[in-house]
Coordinates of C-alpha atoms in Angstrom, one line a residue:
M1 CA 75.5 90.6 116.5
T2 CA 77.2 92.8 118.7
I3 CA 80.5 93.8 120.3
P4 CA 79.7 92.9 123.2
Y5 CA 78.2 90.0 122.4
I6 CA 81.5 88.6 120.5
K7 CA 84.0 90.0 123.4
N8 CA 81.5 87.9 126.4
T9 CA 81.4 85.0 123.5
L10 CA 85.4 85.0 123.3
Y11 CA 86.2 85.3 127.3
V12 CA 84.3 81.7 127.1
I13 CA 86.5 80.5 124.8
C14 CA 89.5 81.3 126.4
F15 CA 88.7 79.9 129.2
L16 CA 86.9 76.7 128.1
F17 CA 90.6 76.8 125.8
L18 CA 92.8 76.8 129.5
N19 CA 91.2 74.0 131.1
N20 CA 90.8 72.2 128.2
S21 CA 94.8 71.8 128.0
L22 CA 95.2 71.5 131.0
A23 CA 93.4 67.9 131.4
Q24 CA 95.2 66.0 128.0
E25 CA 97.9 63.6 128.1
N26 CA 101.3 64.1 126.9
F27 CA 101.0 67.9 128.0
A28 CA 103.8 70.9 128.4
S29 CA 103.5 74.0 128.6
F30 CA 105.7 76.7 127.7
L31 CA 106.6 80.4 127.5
E32 CA 107.3 82.5 124.8
P33 CA 108.5 86.1 124.7
L34 CA 109.2 88.1 121.3
V35 CA 110.6 91.1 120.4
S36 CA 110.0 92.3 116.7
I37 CA 111.1 95.5 114.4
K38 CA 109.6 96.3 111.4
Y39 CA 110.8 99.4 109.3
K40 CA 110.1 100.3 105.7
V41 CA 112.4 100.0 103.1
A42 CA 110.2 101.5 100.0
A43 CA 106.3 102.4 100.2
N44 CA 105.8 98.9 99.0
Y45 CA 109.1 96.5 100.9
S46 CA 109.9 96.5 104.5
H47 CA 112.3 94.4 107.0
V48 CA 111.0 92.6 109.5
F49 CA 113.5 91.4 112.2
S50 CA 112.7 89.3 115.8
V51 CA 114.0 87.4 118.4
S52 CA 112.1 85.1 120.4
N53 CA 113.0 82.7 123.2
R54 CA 111.1 79.2 123.9
S55 CA 111.0 78.2 127.9
F56 CA 109.9 74.8 129.4
L57 CA 106.8 76.3 132.2
Y58 CA 106.4 72.5 132.4
D59 CA 106.8 68.7 131.6
A60 CA 106.6 65.5 132.5
N61 CA 104.3 66.1 135.7
N62 CA 107.3 68.9 136.9
L63 CA 107.0 72.6 137.0
E64 CA 110.6 74.0 136.3
L65 CA 111.6 77.6 133.9
S66 CA 114.4 76.4 131.9
A67 CA 115.3 77.8 128.4
R68 CA 114.8 75.6 125.2
H69 CA 115.8 77.6 122.3
I70 CA 116.2 81.4 121.0
D71 CA 114.9 82.0 117.5
A72 CA 116.4 84.9 116.0
V73 CA 114.3 85.6 112.5
H74 CA 114.3 88.1 109.4
F75 CA 110.9 88.5 106.8
S76 CA 111.6 90.6 103.5
E77 CA 108.0 91.3 102.8
I78 CA 106.4 93.0 99.4
I79 CA 103.0 94.9 98.9
T80 CA 101.8 93.4 95.9
K81 CA 98.1 94.9 96.5
Y82 CA 96.7 96.7 99.2
N83 CA 95.5 94.0 101.0
Q84 CA 98.3 91.1 99.9
T85 CA 101.6 90.9 100.5
I86 CA 104.1 88.1 99.8
A87 CA 107.8 87.4 101.9
L88 CA 110.8 85.4 102.3
G89 CA 112.0 84.8 105.7
I90 CA 115.0 83.3 107.4
L91 CA 115.8 82.0 110.8
Y92 CA 117.9 80.0 112.8
R93 CA 116.9 78.3 115.9
F94 CA 119.8 78.3 118.4
R95 CA 119.3 75.2 120.7
Q96 CA 122.3 73.2 121.0
N97 CA 123.4 75.5 123.6
F98 CA 120.6 74.7 125.8
E99 CA 119.6 70.8 124.9
P100 CA 123.0 69.2 123.6
S101 CA 121.3 66.2 122.5
T102 CA 119.4 68.3 119.9
E103 CA 120.6 70.5 117.0
N104 CA 120.3 73.7 115.6
E105 CA 118.3 74.3 112.6
L106 CA 117.9 76.4 109.8
R107 CA 114.2 77.3 108.2
I108 CA 114.1 79.2 105.2
T109 CA 110.0 80.1 105.0
E110 CA 107.7 81.6 101.9
Q111 CA 104.7 83.4 102.6
F112 CA 101.5 84.5 100.7
N113 CA 99.2 87.0 102.6
K114 CA 95.8 88.5 102.1
T115 CA 93.2 89.9 104.4
I116 CA 90.1 90.7 104.2
K117 CA 87.9 93.0 106.0
P118 CA 84.3 93.3 105.5
N119 CA 83.2 95.2 108.7
N120 CA 85.2 96.3 111.7
I121 CA 86.4 92.5 111.9
S122 CA 89.4 91.6 109.6
F123 CA 89.8 88.4 108.3
G124 CA 94.1 87.3 107.5
N125 CA 94.8 84.0 105.2
R126 CA 97.9 83.2 105.4
F127 CA 100.1 80.3 103.7
R128 CA 103.7 79.6 104.4
A129 CA 106.0 76.7 103.0
E130 CA 109.1 76.1 105.0
Q131 CA 112.3 74.0 104.5
R132 CA 113.9 73.0 108.0
I133 CA 117.5 72.3 107.5
I134 CA 119.1 70.3 110.7
S135 CA 122.5 68.7 110.1
S136 CA 121.9 66.4 106.3
K137 CA 118.1 66.2 107.0
I138 CA 115.4 68.8 105.5
T139 CA 111.5 68.8 106.4
Y140 CA 109.6 70.4 104.5
R141 CA 106.1 72.1 106.0
F142 CA 103.1 73.9 104.6
R143 CA 101.1 75.9 107.0
Y144 CA 97.8 77.5 106.4
R145 CA 96.6 79.8 109.0
L146 CA 93.0 82.2 109.4
K147 CA 93.3 84.7 111.7
L148 CA 90.7 87.7 113.1
N149 CA 91.0 90.5 114.3
I150 CA 88.6 92.4 115.9
P151 CA 88.6 95.8 117.7
L152 CA 87.2 95.6 121.6
Q153 CA 86.8 99.7 121.5
G154 CA 85.2 101.4 118.7
A155 CA 85.3 100.5 114.5
E156 CA 89.0 100.3 114.1
I157 CA 91.9 99.9 116.2
D158 CA 93.4 102.7 117.2
V159 CA 96.1 104.4 120.0
S160 CA 95.5 103.8 123.3
E161 CA 92.5 101.4 122.0
A162 CA 92.7 97.1 122.8
F163 CA 91.9 94.8 120.8
F164 CA 91.8 90.7 120.0
T165 CA 92.5 87.9 118.0
A166 CA 92.1 84.6 117.5
S167 CA 93.9 82.1 115.0
T168 CA 93.4 78.4 113.4
E169 CA 96.6 77.5 111.6
S170 CA 96.8 73.8 110.0
L171 CA 100.2 72.5 109.8
F172 CA 101.4 69.0 107.2
S173 CA 104.8 68.1 107.5
V174 CA 106.9 65.3 105.3
A175 CA 110.6 64.1 104.8
N176 CA 112.5 61.7 103.7
F177 CA 112.5 58.7 105.7
T178 CA 110.0 59.4 108.1
K179 CA 105.3 59.3 108.6
P180 CA 104.2 62.7 107.7
A181 CA 103.1 65.0 110.9
Y182 CA 100.0 66.8 110.9
D183 CA 99.6 69.9 113.3
Q184 CA 97.2 72.0 114.0
R185 CA 97.3 75.0 116.6
L186 CA 94.8 77.3 118.2
S187 CA 95.5 80.6 119.3
T188 CA 93.8 84.0 121.3
Q189 CA 95.6 87.3 121.9
F190 CA 94.3 91.0 123.7
G191 CA 96.9 93.6 122.6
Y192 CA 97.1 97.3 123.0
I193 CA 98.0 100.0 120.8
V194 CA 100.3 101.7 123.0
S195 CA 101.6 104.8 120.3
E196 CA 101.8 104.7 116.2
S197 CA 104.8 102.4 116.1
S198 CA 104.2 100.6 118.9
K199 CA 101.8 97.8 120.5
I200 CA 102.0 95.1 123.2
Q201 CA 100.1 91.7 123.0
F202 CA 99.4 88.4 125.3
G203 CA 97.7 85.3 124.9
L204 CA 97.8 81.4 124.4
E205 CA 98.2 79.2 122.2
Y206 CA 97.0 75.3 122.1
R207 CA 99.2 72.6 119.3
T208 CA 98.2 69.5 118.9
E209 CA 101.4 67.8 117.4
N210 CA 102.2 64.6 115.5
Y211 CA 98.2 64.1 116.2
T212 CA 97.6 60.8 113.6
N213 CA 100.6 59.0 115.1
T214 CA 102.4 60.0 119.3
L215 CA 99.7 62.5 120.1
Q216 CA 101.6 65.6 121.9
N217 CA 99.9 68.5 123.5
N218 CA 101.4 71.9 124.2
L219 CA 100.3 75.3 125.4
F220 CA 102.4 78.3 125.4
I221 CA 102.1 81.7 127.3
T222 CA 102.6 84.0 124.6
S223 CA 103.6 88.3 124.9
S224 CA 105.1 89.9 122.2
L225 CA 106.2 93.9 121.8
S226 CA 106.6 95.1 118.6
F227 CA 108.4 98.4 116.7
T228 CA 107.7 100.0 113.8
M229 CA 109.3 102.5 112.0

């Protein structure tokens, strides 16, 4: 299978992905930009800080642009092998300022990530366990994501070159006095390596949330600017 064939196939998938999303009921769409900074403390230990904003773009058959929440995130990451990392993260979600009827959220995350690269395509396997704390309620969520990275120019992803990523993620949430919830996420992104220390990405993420109960379909238009120090 050649790289041009893979790229053409992925373009078709992206088009069908967007077209199918807009046809769903219980549908909303959001903008979600993110900025992150990663810096090394030691050869195998680093910190990652990020800030993201989520804003409504379309909801209840209405076009609108209004902020929903802001996330401030920190991860401490340790490289355990050349292709494996473990990380501990903490997130604080500022939501009550934008939607007074809701509450802010504190989230603690434990993460394991392993990357496999048989040829020029790399596959990432990420496992997460999360404790989402809102007031006196704690929701336990478990996540698995499979992600692939494909260079669009040459065999490697180098400076001044573009790349494509696609992922699928399954989520399972449990909490006291509520039914378990199952979510599925599909995402695609195009990126560009600006320099050895920075990259940009733009893409789409489609989420089916709580699909065993009241199904909600959400489409996210994502963008990110990442720095490495």
